[in-house]
Amino acid sequence: MAMAMTIRNAASRRAMNPISADFSLRSMSSWWKNVEPAPKDPILGVTEAFLADPSPDKVNVGVGAYRDDNGKPVVLECVREAERRIAGSSFMEYLPMGGSVKMVEETLKLAYGDDSEFIKDKRIAAVQALSGTGACRLFADFQKRFCPGSQIYIPVPTWSNHHNIWRDADVPQKTYHYYHPETKGLNFSGLMDDVKNAPEGSFFLLHACAHNPTGVDPTDEQWREISQLFKAKKHFAFFDMAYQGFASGDPARDAKSIRIFLEDGHHIGISQSYAKNMGLYGQRVGCLSVLCEDEKQAVTVKSQLQQLARPMYSNPPLHGAQIVSTILGDPELKSLWLKEVKIMADRIIGMRTTLRESLEKLGSPLSWEHVTKQWANTKTG
Amino acid sequence: MASSMLSLGSTSLLPREVNKDKLKLGTSGSNPFLKAKSFSRVTMTVAVKPSRFEGITMAPPDPILGVSEAFKADTNELKLNLGVGAYRTEELQPYVLNVVKKAENLMLERGDNKEYLPIEGLAAFNKATAELLFGAGHPVIKEQKVATIQGLSGTGSLRLAAALIERYFPGAKVLISAPTWGNHKNIFNDAKVPWSEYRYYDPKTIGLDFEGMIADIKEAPEGSFILLHGCAHNPTGIDPTPEQWVKIADVIQEKNHIPFFDVAYQGFASGSLDEDAASVRLFADRGMEFFVAQSYSKNLGLYAERIGAINVVCSSADAATRVKSQLKRIARPMYSNPPVHGARIVANVVGDAAMFGEWKAEMEMMAGRIKTVRQKLYDSLVSKDKSGKDWSFILKQIGMFSFTGLNKAQSDNMTNKWHVYMTKDGRISLAGLSLAKCEYLADAIIDSYHNALLYWETPIEL
């Protein structure tokens, strides 16, 4: 009846003192003596500090959450309307482990295209996930379980939590060149060199659009070259798309990098998030998808993704998913959403222009053209 | 599948130069790609590229959720779904609590924003949930000795704790009851925490094997974690008596083990929030350090919103602060911060005296319906079964579930002959039973218990 598991040696993983074996003293002292305070999260810690600051002039340009021109959080009109429709609903039963089927269907259309053959052929294994973080984490765990010798190549710099995610999934990390400090643009040759020099069949994390934290994206032409090199090297492309709609104001435009890779025949993975583009931050709504060879494999891979989700949270939260499927499933609401996304993106693009002009007006001797250039790439063909 | 992989081998492959010895695709043994590698060349003109995920096999269907699927497929009008652990009304409909609808409408009217919660979740929720569990006046609350963070219902909260155990108690083992909720072992497996079982269910008495439980806890290496169900044990419905809880606390303290409570049914077992927290409070009163995972799936009907909490009771406020920071560090790379909707509902309900009172009334109603159904089932069994079998265990059990004592063959008979859907371990969910169906169920149980082996086992020729 007793079932012993192999004890895993965690001692090498971090420097910490294992709990002393002197149990006779245990009843008087805490089990937690050796637990040290964790460092503040580099991003969320900024908001904590901001909230604690009493100065009336304070400005929070830390966390990536959209604000209106008065610095206030925004709830989209389409979201409010969706909530009115679902409030008091009599359905609160568990979602399936893979989440809301309707929400996932609509979400795949956004990434792969409304008329995507892959959707028609049912080749995509997809599950609702806990926003972008949850989608990345599920993929990282899946990669660890089914390609246990593999590593992940992560751009420098990247969203800091990417490192935490793949580390906690126990997948070794390598980095590739991305940001060029001198030009404040893309280090394209460095990137291509690293892609070329990586062992064949490596896993790469790519930001589909609106790279976080630099705002620097490859041009379409550069994406094509990256895709060709990926093909030659048989690399696996995992896209983190957290800002679809937010970069250019046009969701189809922002998915261009993904569409290029799909055209070129790659079998990719995608993490999608509604935190920013639908303002659903706290609802934790997202999606993980993996393009497979055929429908049978997609069913199989999906079953394994669910198997990873079950001991993490059983099934994903309903409310945000209901909002998404209500909006995307209704043509009027969807069109309202697209308008609102464009307004948010335009406001940010306007801010970039204003900021740059203000800096130049103040007579700054430095070049600030990168501030507007960093979104401009999304507009070029 | 192997032959189709080899047939592609001569055209294109995944020639893994690096780490090929370590690479295993899924659960298949040898990798056919590697065998064919030496005579293939990579070309860019080949259209079909075998997937990296070729060797991945289908995951087994979930033993609990699979029951609901089979039930849906059954067209017989007598069918009864006693598989799922979700509350149903007498009309066998899902139930959204009135107080939840009220809270949601309030939230809508107020126009709350949807900003990220902090990693530890909604502060108002964390305060409310710890107070609900320990009592607002309890010293561990007053002295701030509890590290509480919002988690993704019971599952997510258990997982955070498991990850903390793996990180800070390398090699320590968790003891789980035999049997226990099926997902417990998945959680500890995926968190890479070793586990073993302690005796719990006694099939001879259809009750608690108390001696076995105490012996197994005593035998465990010092400093083990003991997973305990706070109330309404899942799947058996068998809880220790108050006297037995005292003895359990004694032996745990004696062996310097760390208790780890899973409280998924507070308020749902007896109908009283305070009464159902008695076991947890007993341990807190003793000044022990321990974990408690909570869920609001059942008692507030918030299943799909994934709202719960992990509480770590520490011996000092300083330790609690440090532990809380490390729990956050585990949560951040899992989902960054927890979903807000369910947390707000709980905070609103608990924070408003009128709504809190309404909630307590609705919970009493739900627990009351289940108690009534238990009684009726028992009465039906006693009046119909002439064999003299003692069915009183049904009344002694508590909560949503009942372990009927039926074995797999008997459970199969329940489904195949009577269209009663339940899990193969003999568990029925009374939450899915109506008064109207009690007699039918009694007939099914009596038949399965006495006759199932005759129907389904092949007789041995002598």
mmCIF file of N, CA, C and O in Angstrom, chain A residues 1 3 8 13 16 23 30-32 35-36 38 41 67 80 83 92-94 133 137 145-146 161 168 199 234 276 282 284 293 297 300 303-304 310-315 317-319, chain B residues 18 49 52 54 56-57 59 62 88 111-112 114-116 155-156 159 166-167 169 183 190 192 195 197 222 256 289 298 304-306 315 322 325-326 332-333 335-337 339-341:
data_model
loop_
_atom_site.group_PDB
_atom_site.id
_atom_site.type_symbol
_atom_site.label_atom_id
_atom_site.label_comp_id
_atom_site.label_asym_id
_atom_site.label_seq_id
_atom_site.Cartn_x
_atom_site.Cartn_y
_atom_site.Cartn_z
ATOM 1 N N MET A 1 0.819 -1.208 0.000
ATOM 2 C CA MET A 1 0.000 0.000 0.000
ATOM 3 C C MET A 1 0.858 1.266 0.000
ATOM 4 O O MET A 1 0.574 2.229 -0.648
ATOM 5 N N MET A 3 3.686 3.754 -0.985
ATOM 6 C CA MET A 3 4.336 3.933 -2.282
ATOM 7 C C MET A 3 5.386 5.008 -2.142
ATOM 8 O O MET A 3 5.089 6.184 -2.029
ATOM 9 N N ARG A 8 14.050 13.536 -4.635
ATOM 10 C CA ARG A 8 14.793 14.353 -5.572
ATOM 11 C C ARG A 8 15.771 15.237 -4.843
ATOM 12 O O ARG A 8 15.445 15.854 -3.838
ATOM 13 N N ARG A 13 19.961 23.097 -6.159
ATOM 14 C CA ARG A 13 19.159 24.076 -6.864
ATOM 15 C C ARG A 13 19.265 25.480 -6.307
ATOM 16 O O ARG A 13 19.189 26.450 -6.995
ATOM 17 N N MET A 16 20.641 27.079 0.302
ATOM 18 C CA MET A 16 19.824 27.268 1.488
ATOM 19 C C MET A 16 20.137 26.155 2.472
ATOM 20 O O MET A 16 20.671 25.113 2.090
ATOM 21 N N PHE A 23 15.448 17.200 16.079
ATOM 22 C CA PHE A 23 14.009 17.357 16.265
ATOM 23 C C PHE A 23 13.610 17.547 17.716
ATOM 24 O O PHE A 23 12.514 17.959 18.000
ATOM 25 N N SER A 30 10.656 27.319 15.502
ATOM 26 C CA SER A 30 9.856 27.252 14.283
ATOM 27 C C SER A 30 10.500 26.340 13.242
ATOM 28 O O SER A 30 11.711 26.258 13.119
ATOM 29 N N TRP A 31 9.668 25.693 12.479
ATOM 30 C CA TRP A 31 10.112 24.935 11.313
ATOM 31 C C TRP A 31 10.702 25.860 10.276
ATOM 32 O O TRP A 31 11.408 25.430 9.385
ATOM 33 N N TRP A 32 10.359 27.125 10.369
ATOM 34 C CA TRP A 32 10.637 28.036 9.268
ATOM 35 C C TRP A 32 11.832 28.941 9.510
ATOM 36 O O TRP A 32 11.998 29.957 8.855
ATOM 37 N N VAL A 35 13.831 29.914 6.478
ATOM 38 C CA VAL A 35 13.190 30.553 5.341
ATOM 39 C C VAL A 35 13.566 32.026 5.336
ATOM 40 O O VAL A 35 13.284 32.760 6.272
ATOM 41 N N GLU A 36 14.221 32.437 4.265
ATOM 42 C CA GLU A 36 14.639 33.838 4.198
ATOM 43 C C GLU A 36 13.587 34.644 3.451
ATOM 44 O O GLU A 36 12.847 34.112 2.640
ATOM 45 N N ALA A 38 11.965 36.578 0.670
ATOM 46 C CA ALA A 38 12.224 36.576 -0.762
ATOM 47 C C ALA A 38 12.445 37.999 -1.232
ATOM 48 O O ALA A 38 11.875 38.937 -0.680
ATOM 49 N N ASP A 41 9.593 41.365 -6.021
ATOM 50 C CA ASP A 41 9.509 41.175 -7.458
ATOM 51 C C ASP A 41 9.916 42.485 -8.141
ATOM 52 O O ASP A 41 9.428 43.550 -7.778
ATOM 53 N N ARG A 67 -3.443 52.901 -18.679
ATOM 54 C CA ARG A 67 -4.127 53.945 -17.932
ATOM 55 C C ARG A 67 -4.694 54.951 -18.913
ATOM 56 O O ARG A 67 -4.133 55.144 -20.002
ATOM 57 N N ARG A 80 -17.686 45.826 -19.942
ATOM 58 C CA ARG A 80 -18.804 46.140 -19.047
ATOM 59 C C ARG A 80 -20.096 45.535 -19.598
ATOM 60 O O ARG A 80 -20.898 44.975 -18.862
ATOM 61 N N GLU A 83 -20.185 41.877 -19.126
ATOM 62 C CA GLU A 83 -20.458 41.542 -17.728
ATOM 63 C C GLU A 83 -21.923 41.696 -17.386
ATOM 64 O O GLU A 83 -22.482 40.896 -16.643
ATOM 65 N N MET A 92 -22.159 28.054 -12.897
ATOM 66 C CA MET A 92 -20.896 28.315 -12.236
ATOM 67 C C MET A 92 -20.142 27.005 -12.017
ATOM 68 O O MET A 92 -19.233 26.938 -11.207
ATOM 69 N N GLU A 93 -20.573 25.986 -12.743
ATOM 70 C CA GLU A 93 -19.939 24.685 -12.586
ATOM 71 C C GLU A 93 -18.518 24.719 -13.123
ATOM 72 O O GLU A 93 -18.157 25.576 -13.916
ATOM 73 N N TYR A 94 -17.745 23.737 -12.706
ATOM 74 C CA TYR A 94 -16.375 23.635 -13.164
ATOM 75 C C TYR A 94 -16.301 23.655 -14.685
ATOM 76 O O TYR A 94 -17.076 22.977 -15.363
ATOM 77 N N THR A 133 1.237 34.233 -18.226
ATOM 78 C CA THR A 133 2.114 33.502 -17.303
ATOM 79 C C THR A 133 1.761 32.025 -17.281
ATOM 80 O O THR A 133 2.628 31.157 -17.422
ATOM 81 N N ARG A 137 3.952 28.866 -18.490
ATOM 82 C CA ARG A 137 4.335 27.852 -17.505
ATOM 83 C C ARG A 137 3.882 26.464 -17.918
ATOM 84 O O ARG A 137 4.628 25.484 -17.792
ATOM 85 N N ARG A 145 8.637 17.792 -19.644
ATOM 86 C CA ARG A 145 8.165 16.414 -19.529
ATOM 87 C C ARG A 145 8.418 15.620 -20.808
ATOM 88 O O ARG A 145 8.766 14.451 -20.764
ATOM 89 N N PHE A 146 8.249 16.248 -21.974
ATOM 90 C CA PHE A 146 8.300 15.483 -23.220
ATOM 91 C C PHE A 146 9.543 15.722 -24.055
ATOM 92 O O PHE A 146 9.802 14.985 -25.004
ATOM 93 N N ASN A 161 9.838 37.672 -15.642
ATOM 94 C CA ASN A 161 9.184 36.446 -15.178
ATOM 95 C C ASN A 161 9.429 35.247 -16.096
ATOM 96 O O ASN A 161 9.242 34.101 -15.699
ATOM 97 N N ASP A 168 11.539 27.475 -12.732
ATOM 98 C CA ASP A 168 10.704 26.645 -11.857
ATOM 99 C C ASP A 168 10.210 25.389 -12.571
ATOM 100 O O ASP A 168 9.868 24.403 -11.931
ATOM 101 N N PRO A 199 22.378 24.603 -31.127
ATOM 102 C CA PRO A 199 22.262 23.236 -31.645
ATOM 103 C C PRO A 199 20.951 23.058 -32.384
ATOM 104 O O PRO A 199 19.937 23.683 -32.032
ATOM 105 N N LYS A 234 15.906 23.696 -37.908
ATOM 106 C CA LYS A 234 14.850 22.871 -37.318
ATOM 107 C C LYS A 234 14.568 23.264 -35.863
ATOM 108 O O LYS A 234 14.310 22.409 -35.010
ATOM 109 N N LYS A 276 -3.920 42.677 -21.323
ATOM 110 C CA LYS A 276 -3.802 44.058 -21.790
ATOM 111 C C LYS A 276 -4.829 44.409 -22.841
ATOM 112 O O LYS A 276 -5.497 45.433 -22.744
ATOM 113 N N GLY A 282 -6.714 41.237 -14.052
ATOM 114 C CA GLY A 282 -6.915 40.456 -12.835
ATOM 115 C C GLY A 282 -7.758 39.212 -13.029
ATOM 116 O O GLY A 282 -7.887 38.388 -12.121
ATOM 117 N N ARG A 284 -7.116 36.893 -15.262
ATOM 118 C CA ARG A 284 -6.211 35.807 -15.628
ATOM 119 C C ARG A 284 -6.771 34.946 -16.756
ATOM 120 O O ARG A 284 -7.055 33.746 -16.581
ATOM 121 N N GLU A 293 0.944 17.829 -35.859
ATOM 122 C CA GLU A 293 0.963 17.244 -37.207
ATOM 123 C C GLU A 293 -0.418 17.015 -37.757
ATOM 124 O O GLU A 293 -0.656 17.152 -38.958
ATOM 125 N N GLN A 297 -2.795 13.815 -33.145
ATOM 126 C CA GLN A 297 -1.723 14.273 -32.271
ATOM 127 C C GLN A 297 -2.200 15.445 -31.423
ATOM 128 O O GLN A 297 -1.820 15.582 -30.266
ATOM 129 N N THR A 300 -4.027 14.177 -28.507
ATOM 130 C CA THR A 300 -3.079 13.587 -27.566
ATOM 131 C C THR A 300 -2.337 14.649 -26.775
ATOM 132 O O THR A 300 -2.242 14.592 -25.545
ATOM 133 N N SER A 303 -4.456 16.338 -24.260
ATOM 134 C CA SER A 303 -4.698 15.523 -23.060
ATOM 135 C C SER A 303 -3.528 15.647 -22.090
ATOM 136 O O SER A 303 -3.716 15.667 -20.867
ATOM 137 N N GLN A 304 -2.331 15.765 -22.619
ATOM 138 C CA GLN A 304 -1.152 15.894 -21.754
ATOM 139 C C GLN A 304 -1.059 17.284 -21.140
ATOM 140 O O GLN A 304 -0.590 17.446 -20.010
ATOM 141 N N ARG A 310 -4.118 19.799 -14.267
ATOM 142 C CA ARG A 310 -4.943 19.214 -13.206
ATOM 143 C C ARG A 310 -4.298 19.329 -11.827
ATOM 144 O O ARG A 310 -4.944 19.756 -10.874
ATOM 145 N N PRO A 311 -2.990 18.967 -11.676
ATOM 146 C CA PRO A 311 -2.395 19.115 -10.338
ATOM 147 C C PRO A 311 -1.887 20.526 -10.031
ATOM 148 O O PRO A 311 -1.230 20.726 -9.012
ATOM 149 N N MET A 312 -2.179 21.475 -10.918
ATOM 150 C CA MET A 312 -1.760 22.841 -10.631
ATOM 151 C C MET A 312 -2.945 23.668 -10.166
ATOM 152 O O MET A 312 -2.839 24.474 -9.248
ATOM 153 N N TYR A 313 -4.079 23.481 -10.841
ATOM 154 C CA TYR A 313 -5.257 24.246 -10.439
ATOM 155 C C TYR A 313 -6.560 23.562 -10.851
ATOM 156 O O TYR A 313 -7.625 24.126 -10.737
ATOM 157 N N SER A 314 -6.487 22.358 -11.325
ATOM 158 C CA SER A 314 -7.624 21.523 -11.760
ATOM 159 C C SER A 314 -8.276 22.007 -13.044
ATOM 160 O O SER A 314 -8.348 21.275 -14.008
ATOM 161 N N ASN A 315 -8.836 23.205 -13.015
ATOM 162 C CA ASN A 315 -9.481 23.775 -14.199
ATOM 163 C C ASN A 315 -9.423 25.296 -14.058
ATOM 164 O O ASN A 315 -9.317 25.801 -12.946
ATOM 165 N N PRO A 317 -10.264 29.533 -14.272
ATOM 166 C CA PRO A 317 -11.400 30.340 -13.798
ATOM 167 C C PRO A 317 -12.346 30.730 -14.929
ATOM 168 O O PRO A 317 -11.923 30.988 -16.052
ATOM 169 N N LEU A 318 -13.602 30.827 -14.569
ATOM 170 C CA LEU A 318 -14.673 30.994 -15.546
ATOM 171 C C LEU A 318 -14.902 32.435 -15.988
ATOM 172 O O LEU A 318 -15.100 32.709 -17.173
ATOM 173 N N HIS A 319 -14.900 33.352 -15.029
ATOM 174 C CA HIS A 319 -15.441 34.684 -15.300
ATOM 175 C C HIS A 319 -14.790 35.382 -16.482
ATOM 176 O O HIS A 319 -15.469 35.830 -17.411
ATOM 177 N N VAL B 18 22.798 17.087 -30.388
ATOM 178 C CA VAL B 18 23.149 17.327 -28.986
ATOM 179 C C VAL B 18 22.212 16.569 -28.069
ATOM 180 O O VAL B 18 21.039 16.468 -28.324
ATOM 181 N N LYS B 49 7.542 17.176 -41.883
ATOM 182 C CA LYS B 49 8.565 17.148 -40.843
ATOM 183 C C LYS B 49 7.955 16.441 -39.641
ATOM 184 O O LYS B 49 6.946 16.869 -39.116
ATOM 185 N N ARG B 52 8.209 16.903 -33.065
ATOM 186 C CA ARG B 52 8.936 16.618 -31.847
ATOM 187 C C ARG B 52 8.102 15.801 -30.879
ATOM 188 O O ARG B 52 8.626 15.176 -29.984
ATOM 189 N N GLU B 54 6.011 13.397 -31.428
ATOM 190 C CA GLU B 54 5.549 12.158 -32.030
ATOM 191 C C GLU B 54 5.290 11.058 -31.015
ATOM 192 O O GLU B 54 4.335 10.310 -31.110
ATOM 193 N N ILE B 56 4.401 11.142 -27.965
ATOM 194 C CA ILE B 56 3.538 11.438 -26.823
ATOM 195 C C ILE B 56 2.283 10.591 -26.886
ATOM 196 O O ILE B 56 1.616 10.532 -27.913
ATOM 197 N N THR B 57 1.998 9.934 -25.766
ATOM 198 C CA THR B 57 0.806 9.089 -25.707
ATOM 199 C C THR B 57 -0.344 9.821 -25.031
ATOM 200 O O THR B 57 -0.139 10.796 -24.308
ATOM 201 N N ALA B 59 -3.072 10.837 -22.524
ATOM 202 C CA ALA B 59 -3.180 10.750 -21.066
ATOM 203 C C ALA B 59 -4.446 9.981 -20.700
ATOM 204 O O ALA B 59 -5.423 10.040 -21.422
ATOM 205 N N ASP B 62 -9.672 11.180 -16.791
ATOM 206 C CA ASP B 62 -9.764 11.418 -15.370
ATOM 207 C C ASP B 62 -10.842 10.498 -14.774
ATOM 208 O O ASP B 62 -11.948 10.431 -15.294
ATOM 209 N N ARG B 88 -26.280 19.691 -5.976
ATOM 210 C CA ARG B 88 -27.464 19.810 -6.828
ATOM 211 C C ARG B 88 -28.675 20.046 -5.940
ATOM 212 O O ARG B 88 -28.723 19.604 -4.797
ATOM 213 N N GLY B 111 -18.981 48.980 -10.464
ATOM 214 C CA GLY B 111 -18.038 49.197 -11.552
ATOM 215 C C GLY B 111 -16.589 48.980 -11.134
ATOM 216 O O GLY B 111 -15.697 49.741 -11.496
ATOM 217 N N ASP B 112 -16.349 47.931 -10.360
ATOM 218 C CA ASP B 112 -14.978 47.631 -9.934
ATOM 219 C C ASP B 112 -14.066 47.471 -11.148
ATOM 220 O O ASP B 112 -14.471 46.959 -12.184
ATOM 221 N N LYS B 114 -10.519 46.028 -13.120
ATOM 222 C CA LYS B 114 -10.037 44.661 -13.321
ATOM 223 C C LYS B 114 -8.528 44.561 -13.214
ATOM 224 O O LYS B 114 -7.908 43.698 -13.820
ATOM 225 N N GLU B 115 -7.943 45.469 -12.437
ATOM 226 C CA GLU B 115 -6.496 45.502 -12.317
ATOM 227 C C GLU B 115 -5.939 44.229 -11.704
ATOM 228 O O GLU B 115 -6.643 43.480 -11.030
ATOM 229 N N TYR B 116 -4.669 44.027 -11.931
ATOM 230 C CA TYR B 116 -3.984 42.893 -11.327
ATOM 231 C C TYR B 116 -4.123 42.947 -9.810
ATOM 232 O O TYR B 116 -3.972 44.000 -9.200
ATOM 233 N N THR B 155 -7.081 22.977 -5.105
ATOM 234 C CA THR B 155 -5.957 22.426 -5.872
ATOM 235 C C THR B 155 -4.762 23.359 -5.882
ATOM 236 O O THR B 155 -3.636 22.970 -5.553
ATOM 237 N N GLY B 156 -4.995 24.601 -6.269
ATOM 238 C CA GLY B 156 -3.900 25.562 -6.376
ATOM 239 C C GLY B 156 -3.234 25.830 -5.042
ATOM 240 O O GLY B 156 -2.020 26.012 -4.966
ATOM 241 N N ARG B 159 -1.096 22.954 -4.145
ATOM 242 C CA ARG B 159 0.101 22.919 -4.975
ATOM 243 C C ARG B 159 1.157 23.901 -4.490
ATOM 244 O O ARG B 159 2.356 23.594 -4.488
ATOM 245 N N GLU B 166 8.708 21.068 -1.042
ATOM 246 C CA GLU B 166 9.811 20.554 -1.873
ATOM 247 C C GLU B 166 11.042 21.427 -1.761
ATOM 248 O O GLU B 166 12.177 20.963 -1.735
ATOM 249 N N ARG B 167 10.788 22.742 -1.671
ATOM 250 C CA ARG B 167 11.889 23.690 -1.670
ATOM 251 C C ARG B 167 12.604 23.751 -0.322
ATOM 252 O O ARG B 167 13.815 23.853 -0.254
ATOM 253 N N PHE B 169 11.961 21.594 2.540
ATOM 254 C CA PHE B 169 12.083 20.343 3.282
ATOM 255 C C PHE B 169 12.463 19.225 2.329
ATOM 256 O O PHE B 169 11.727 18.251 2.171
ATOM 257 N N ASN B 183 -6.737 13.598 -6.779
ATOM 258 C CA ASN B 183 -5.772 14.583 -7.261
ATOM 259 C C ASN B 183 -4.654 14.870 -6.265
ATOM 260 O O ASN B 183 -3.647 15.467 -6.632
ATOM 261 N N ASP B 190 3.659 15.921 -9.128
ATOM 262 C CA ASP B 190 4.139 16.993 -10.009
ATOM 263 C C ASP B 190 5.005 17.987 -9.248
ATOM 264 O O ASP B 190 5.861 18.639 -9.837
ATOM 265 N N LYS B 192 6.995 16.970 -7.036
ATOM 266 C CA LYS B 192 8.157 16.150 -6.705
ATOM 267 C C LYS B 192 8.345 16.018 -5.199
ATOM 268 O O LYS B 192 9.469 16.056 -4.683
ATOM 269 N N TRP B 195 5.545 10.697 -1.271
ATOM 270 C CA TRP B 195 4.398 10.479 -0.400
ATOM 271 C C TRP B 195 4.212 9.000 -0.143
ATOM 272 O O TRP B 195 4.688 8.160 -0.886
ATOM 273 N N GLU B 197 1.108 6.253 2.134
ATOM 274 C CA GLU B 197 -0.248 6.289 2.670
ATOM 275 C C GLU B 197 -0.290 5.878 4.133
ATOM 276 O O GLU B 197 0.506 5.063 4.587
ATOM 277 N N GLU B 222 10.343 11.153 11.641
ATOM 278 C CA GLU B 222 10.058 12.420 12.311
ATOM 279 C C GLU B 222 10.061 13.572 11.311
ATOM 280 O O GLU B 222 10.877 13.611 10.392
ATOM 281 N N ASN B 256 6.775 15.140 16.170
ATOM 282 C CA ASN B 256 7.211 16.367 15.493
ATOM 283 C C ASN B 256 6.887 16.367 14.007
ATOM 284 O O ASN B 256 7.673 16.838 13.180
ATOM 285 N N GLU B 289 2.676 24.456 14.443
ATOM 286 C CA GLU B 289 2.855 25.077 13.131
ATOM 287 C C GLU B 289 2.304 24.107 12.092
ATOM 288 O O GLU B 289 2.616 22.917 12.129
ATOM 289 N N LYS B 298 -17.270 24.511 -2.993
ATOM 290 C CA LYS B 298 -18.530 23.891 -2.591
ATOM 291 C C LYS B 298 -19.359 24.789 -1.697
ATOM 292 O O LYS B 298 -20.551 24.963 -1.907
ATOM 293 N N ALA B 304 -16.273 27.212 -10.405
ATOM 294 C CA ALA B 304 -15.516 27.599 -11.598
ATOM 295 C C ALA B 304 -14.668 28.836 -11.405
ATOM 296 O O ALA B 304 -13.872 29.171 -12.284
ATOM 297 N N GLU B 305 -14.836 29.551 -10.312
ATOM 298 C CA GLU B 305 -14.059 30.781 -10.160
ATOM 299 C C GLU B 305 -12.712 30.532 -9.486
ATOM 300 O O GLU B 305 -11.898 31.449 -9.376
ATOM 301 N N ARG B 306 -12.491 29.289 -9.026
ATOM 302 C CA ARG B 306 -11.180 28.896 -8.507
ATOM 303 C C ARG B 306 -10.716 29.790 -7.373
ATOM 304 O O ARG B 306 -9.714 30.517 -7.494
ATOM 305 N N SER B 315 5.155 30.044 14.157
ATOM 306 C CA SER B 315 5.274 30.312 15.595
ATOM 307 C C SER B 315 5.542 31.786 15.875
ATOM 308 O O SER B 315 5.568 32.201 17.022
ATOM 309 N N ARG B 322 8.095 35.964 6.358
ATOM 310 C CA ARG B 322 9.079 35.352 5.462
ATOM 311 C C ARG B 322 8.450 34.247 4.626
ATOM 312 O O ARG B 322 8.685 34.132 3.418
ATOM 313 N N SER B 325 6.398 35.586 1.813
ATOM 314 C CA SER B 325 7.180 36.089 0.686
ATOM 315 C C SER B 325 7.645 34.941 -0.201
ATOM 316 O O SER B 325 7.720 35.073 -1.420
ATOM 317 N N GLN B 326 7.938 33.801 0.390
ATOM 318 C CA GLN B 326 8.392 32.662 -0.414
ATOM 319 C C GLN B 326 7.237 31.984 -1.142
ATOM 320 O O GLN B 326 7.411 31.449 -2.237
ATOM 321 N N ARG B 332 4.403 33.392 -8.479
ATOM 322 C CA ARG B 332 4.701 34.306 -9.587
ATOM 323 C C ARG B 332 5.003 33.564 -10.901
ATOM 324 O O ARG B 332 4.444 33.901 -11.948
ATOM 325 N N PRO B 333 5.883 32.540 -10.884
ATOM 326 C CA PRO B 333 6.130 31.835 -12.152
ATOM 327 C C PRO B 333 5.079 30.774 -12.493
ATOM 328 O O PRO B 333 5.249 30.030 -13.443
ATOM 329 N N TYR B 335 1.439 31.639 -12.189
ATOM 330 C CA TYR B 335 0.336 32.388 -12.791
ATOM 331 C C TYR B 335 0.403 33.879 -12.496
ATOM 332 O O TYR B 335 -0.534 34.608 -12.794
ATOM 333 N N SER B 336 1.466 34.341 -11.932
ATOM 334 C CA SER B 336 1.728 35.753 -11.585
ATOM 335 C C SER B 336 0.872 36.269 -10.433
ATOM 336 O O SER B 336 1.422 36.742 -9.441
ATOM 337 N N ASN B 337 -0.419 36.254 -10.578
ATOM 338 C CA ASN B 337 -1.313 36.737 -9.521
ATOM 339 C C ASN B 337 -2.664 36.061 -9.739
ATOM 340 O O ASN B 337 -2.984 35.675 -10.859
ATOM 341 N N PRO B 339 -6.851 35.054 -9.865
ATOM 342 C CA PRO B 339 -8.017 35.714 -10.461
ATOM 343 C C PRO B 339 -8.835 36.461 -9.420
ATOM 344 O O PRO B 339 -9.024 35.994 -8.304
ATOM 345 N N VAL B 340 -9.354 37.607 -9.817
ATOM 346 C CA VAL B 340 -9.957 38.525 -8.865
ATOM 347 C C VAL B 340 -11.428 38.235 -8.558
ATOM 348 O O VAL B 340 -11.910 38.491 -7.451
ATOM 349 N N HIS B 341 -12.147 37.682 -9.539
ATOM 350 C CA HIS B 341 -13.601 37.665 -9.430
ATOM 351 C C HIS B 341 -14.113 36.908 -8.208
ATOM 352 O O HIS B 341 -14.891 37.436 -7.411
#
